Amino acid sequence: MQEKAFTAFTVGKPFPGPVPDREGAIMELWEIGLSVVIQYPGLRNNELQAFHEGFKQYSYLESSTAVPIAVWVFDFPDPHGQIDSIFNARVVERDLIDEYLDTSKGGVKNALYFFLLDGDILRGIRMVGLHSEAVGLFHGTIRKQLSMNYDRVDYDSCLGGFFTRTTSELFEMGRKFEHRQENLE
């Protein structure tokens, strides 16, 4: 039996995964699960503290565009503030998506990992449990995306038209959930 390689995430060290080249957040699905990488160049201590304090509320929104866009907005305390992230299931390896959507082995996988970067240096890690209803809505959007025939140009076109709104407007448009400690699966 071949051993799987594992990746170590160490605060204060270079991030071992893809590093966003500009400020903002990206959401990806990795073998460890759903992950958000936040790039915050020039991170200050009060911004790091807000990240560690965590968010008390978040929202989920499926756009009504031709290609449905999955939008999460996490409401961190100031000065970090609200961050939005999107998800396109069509760019993820199909076996990872299938495993994530499979609820037959213990239910919905509601863990979400946050990685806070300052350049290529990892400054913070958080793992939270999302409300299972929010994850269910997200699964629905993923299934819609997978059932459609679209390419990157189609997705980007919908994204560009949809993101004329501010992060705060997206938060208000979404279904809001209170963040609380939940069992992670």
CSV table of C-alpha atoms in Angstrom, one decimal:
chain,number,residue,atom,x,y,z
A,1,MET,CA,0.0,0.0,0.0
A,2,GLN,CA,1.4,3.4,-1.0
A,3,GLU,CA,1.5,6.1,1.6
A,4,LYS,CA,-0.2,9.4,0.8
A,5,ALA,CA,2.0,12.5,1.1
A,6,PHE,CA,0.6,15.0,3.5
A,7,THR,CA,1.0,18.8,3.6
A,8,ALA,CA,2.0,20.6,6.7
A,9,PHE,CA,0.5,24.1,7.3
A,10,THR,CA,2.7,26.0,9.7
A,11,VAL,CA,2.0,29.5,10.9
A,12,GLY,CA,4.9,31.8,10.3
A,13,LYS,CA,6.2,29.7,7.4
A,14,PRO,CA,5.6,29.9,3.6
A,15,PHE,CA,2.2,28.6,2.6
A,16,PRO,CA,2.5,25.2,0.9
A,17,GLY,CA,-0.5,25.7,-1.4
A,18,PRO,CA,-1.5,28.2,-4.1
A,19,VAL,CA,-0.8,31.7,-3.1
A,20,PRO,CA,-3.3,34.4,-4.4
A,21,ASP,CA,-1.4,37.2,-6.2
A,22,ARG,CA,-3.7,39.9,-5.0
A,23,GLU,CA,-5.7,40.9,-1.9
A,24,GLY,CA,-8.9,39.0,-1.4
A,25,ALA,CA,-10.2,35.5,-0.8
A,26,ILE,CA,-10.4,32.3,-2.9
A,27,MET,CA,-12.4,29.3,-2.1
A,28,GLU,CA,-11.2,25.9,-3.2
A,29,LEU,CA,-11.9,22.3,-2.5
A,30,TRP,CA,-8.8,20.3,-1.5
A,31,GLU,CA,-8.4,16.8,-0.1
A,32,ILE,CA,-8.7,18.2,3.4
A,33,GLY,CA,-12.0,19.8,2.5
A,34,LEU,CA,-13.5,23.1,1.6
A,35,SER,CA,-10.9,25.9,2.1
A,36,VAL,CA,-10.7,29.7,1.9
A,37,VAL,CA,-7.3,31.3,1.4
A,38,ILE,CA,-7.3,35.0,2.3
A,39,GLN,CA,-4.5,37.2,1.0
A,40,TYR,CA,-4.0,40.2,3.2
A,41,PRO,CA,-0.7,41.9,2.3
A,42,GLY,CA,0.8,44.1,5.0
A,43,LEU,CA,-1.3,42.4,7.7
A,44,ARG,CA,-1.4,44.4,10.9
A,45,ASN,CA,-1.9,43.0,14.4
A,46,ASN,CA,-5.5,44.3,14.8
A,47,GLU,CA,-6.4,42.6,11.5
A,48,LEU,CA,-4.8,39.3,12.7
A,49,GLN,CA,-6.7,39.6,16.0
A,50,ALA,CA,-10.0,40.1,14.1
A,51,PHE,CA,-9.3,36.9,12.1
A,52,HIS,CA,-8.6,35.0,15.3
A,53,GLU,CA,-11.8,36.4,16.9
A,54,GLY,CA,-13.7,34.9,14.0
A,55,PHE,CA,-17.0,35.8,12.5
A,56,LYS,CA,-20.4,35.7,14.2
A,57,GLN,CA,-22.5,35.7,11.0
A,58,TYR,CA,-22.1,34.6,7.4
A,59,SER,CA,-24.4,34.4,4.4
A,60,TYR,CA,-24.7,32.2,1.4
A,61,LEU,CA,-26.1,33.3,-2.0
A,62,GLU,CA,-26.7,31.6,-5.3
A,63,SER,CA,-26.7,34.1,-8.1
A,64,SER,CA,-29.6,34.2,-10.5
A,65,THR,CA,-27.2,34.5,-13.4
A,66,ALA,CA,-27.2,32.2,-16.4
A,67,VAL,CA,-24.4,30.2,-14.7
A,68,PRO,CA,-25.2,30.0,-11.0
A,69,ILE,CA,-22.4,31.4,-8.8
A,70,ALA,CA,-22.0,30.2,-5.3
A,71,VAL,CA,-21.2,33.2,-3.1
A,72,TRP,CA,-20.2,33.1,0.6
A,73,VAL,CA,-19.7,36.2,2.7
A,74,PHE,CA,-18.1,35.9,6.1
A,75,ASP,CA,-18.6,38.9,8.5
A,76,PHE,CA,-15.4,39.2,10.5
A,77,PRO,CA,-15.1,42.0,13.0
A,78,ASP,CA,-13.5,45.3,12.0
A,79,PRO,CA,-10.9,46.1,10.8
A,80,HIS,CA,-10.8,42.8,8.9
A,81,GLY,CA,-14.5,43.2,7.8
A,82,GLN,CA,-16.6,41.2,5.4
A,83,ILE,CA,-14.9,38.9,2.9
A,84,ASP,CA,-16.6,37.2,0.0
A,85,SER,CA,-15.5,34.1,-1.8
A,86,ILE,CA,-17.0,32.3,-4.8
A,87,PHE,CA,-16.9,28.7,-6.0
A,88,ASN,CA,-16.9,27.2,-9.4
A,89,ALA,CA,-17.3,23.4,-9.2
A,90,ARG,CA,-16.4,22.9,-12.8
A,91,VAL,CA,-12.7,23.7,-12.1
A,92,VAL,CA,-12.4,21.1,-9.3
A,93,GLU,CA,-11.3,17.5,-9.9
A,94,ARG,CA,-14.5,15.4,-10.2
A,95,ASP,CA,-13.5,12.8,-7.5
A,96,LEU,CA,-13.0,15.6,-4.9
A,97,ILE,CA,-16.4,17.1,-5.7
A,98,ASP,CA,-18.1,13.6,-5.6
A,99,GLU,CA,-16.5,12.9,-2.2
A,100,TYR,CA,-17.5,16.3,-0.9
A,101,LEU,CA,-21.1,15.8,-2.0
A,102,ASP,CA,-21.4,12.3,-0.7
A,103,THR,CA,-23.4,12.3,2.5
A,104,SER,CA,-23.8,8.5,2.8
A,105,LYS,CA,-20.8,8.3,5.2
A,106,GLY,CA,-21.8,10.4,8.1
A,107,GLY,CA,-23.8,13.2,6.6
A,108,VAL,CA,-22.9,16.7,5.3
A,109,LYS,CA,-19.2,17.7,5.5
A,110,ASN,CA,-19.5,21.1,7.2
A,111,ALA,CA,-15.9,21.9,8.0
A,112,LEU,CA,-14.4,25.0,6.4
A,113,TYR,CA,-10.7,25.8,6.7
A,114,PHE,CA,-9.5,29.4,6.6
A,115,PHE,CA,-5.9,30.3,5.8
A,116,LEU,CA,-4.7,33.9,6.3
A,117,LEU,CA,-1.7,34.9,4.3
A,118,ASP,CA,0.5,38.0,4.2
A,119,GLY,CA,2.3,37.5,0.9
A,120,ASP,CA,3.4,33.9,0.9
A,121,ILE,CA,3.6,33.6,4.7
A,122,LEU,CA,0.8,31.8,6.6
A,123,ARG,CA,-0.3,34.1,9.5
A,124,GLY,CA,-3.4,32.3,10.7
A,125,ILE,CA,-5.4,29.1,10.5
A,126,ARG,CA,-9.1,28.5,11.5
A,127,MET,CA,-11.4,25.6,11.1
A,128,VAL,CA,-15.1,26.3,11.5
A,129,GLY,CA,-18.3,24.3,11.2
A,130,LEU,CA,-20.9,25.7,8.8
A,131,HIS,CA,-24.6,25.2,9.4
A,132,SER,CA,-25.7,22.1,7.6
A,133,GLU,CA,-28.5,24.0,5.9
A,134,ALA,CA,-26.0,26.4,4.4
A,135,VAL,CA,-23.9,23.5,3.1
A,136,GLY,CA,-27.0,22.0,1.7
A,137,LEU,CA,-27.7,25.1,-0.3
A,138,PHE,CA,-24.1,25.1,-1.5
A,139,HIS,CA,-24.4,21.5,-2.6
A,140,GLY,CA,-27.5,22.5,-4.6
A,141,THR,CA,-25.5,25.2,-6.4
A,142,ILE,CA,-22.6,22.8,-7.1
A,143,ARG,CA,-25.0,20.2,-8.6
A,144,LYS,CA,-26.5,22.9,-10.8
A,145,GLN,CA,-23.1,23.9,-12.0
A,146,LEU,CA,-22.1,20.3,-12.7
A,147,SER,CA,-25.3,19.7,-14.7
A,148,MET,CA,-24.7,22.6,-17.0
A,149,ASN,CA,-22.5,23.0,-20.1
A,150,TYR,CA,-20.5,26.2,-19.7
A,151,ASP,CA,-16.9,27.3,-20.0
A,152,ARG,CA,-14.6,29.8,-18.2
A,153,VAL,CA,-15.7,32.7,-20.5
A,154,ASP,CA,-19.4,32.0,-19.7
A,155,TYR,CA,-18.6,31.8,-15.9
A,156,ASP,CA,-16.5,35.0,-15.9
A,157,SER,CA,-19.1,36.9,-17.9
A,158,CYS,CA,-21.8,36.1,-15.3
A,159,LEU,CA,-19.3,36.8,-12.5
A,160,GLY,CA,-18.5,40.2,-13.9
A,161,GLY,CA,-22.1,41.3,-14.2
A,162,PHE,CA,-23.0,39.9,-10.7
A,163,PHE,CA,-20.0,41.5,-8.9
A,164,THR,CA,-21.0,45.1,-9.6
A,165,ARG,CA,-22.4,44.9,-6.1
A,166,THR,CA,-20.4,45.5,-2.9
A,167,THR,CA,-19.5,42.7,-0.5
A,168,SER,CA,-22.0,44.3,2.0
A,169,GLU,CA,-24.7,44.2,-0.6
A,170,LEU,CA,-23.9,40.5,-1.4
A,171,PHE,CA,-24.1,39.7,2.3
A,172,GLU,CA,-27.5,41.3,2.6
A,173,MET,CA,-28.8,39.5,-0.5
A,174,GLY,CA,-27.7,36.1,0.9
A,175,ARG,CA,-29.3,33.8,3.4
A,176,LYS,CA,-27.8,34.7,6.7
A,177,PHE,CA,-26.6,32.1,9.3
A,178,GLU,CA,-25.3,32.7,12.8
A,179,HIS,CA,-21.9,31.1,13.4
A,180,ARG,CA,-21.7,28.8,16.4
A,181,GLN,CA,-19.6,25.8,17.3
A,182,GLU,CA,-21.0,22.8,15.4
A,183,ASN,CA,-19.8,19.2,15.1
A,184,LEU,CA,-17.3,19.0,12.2
A,185,GLU,CA,-17.5,16.0,10.0
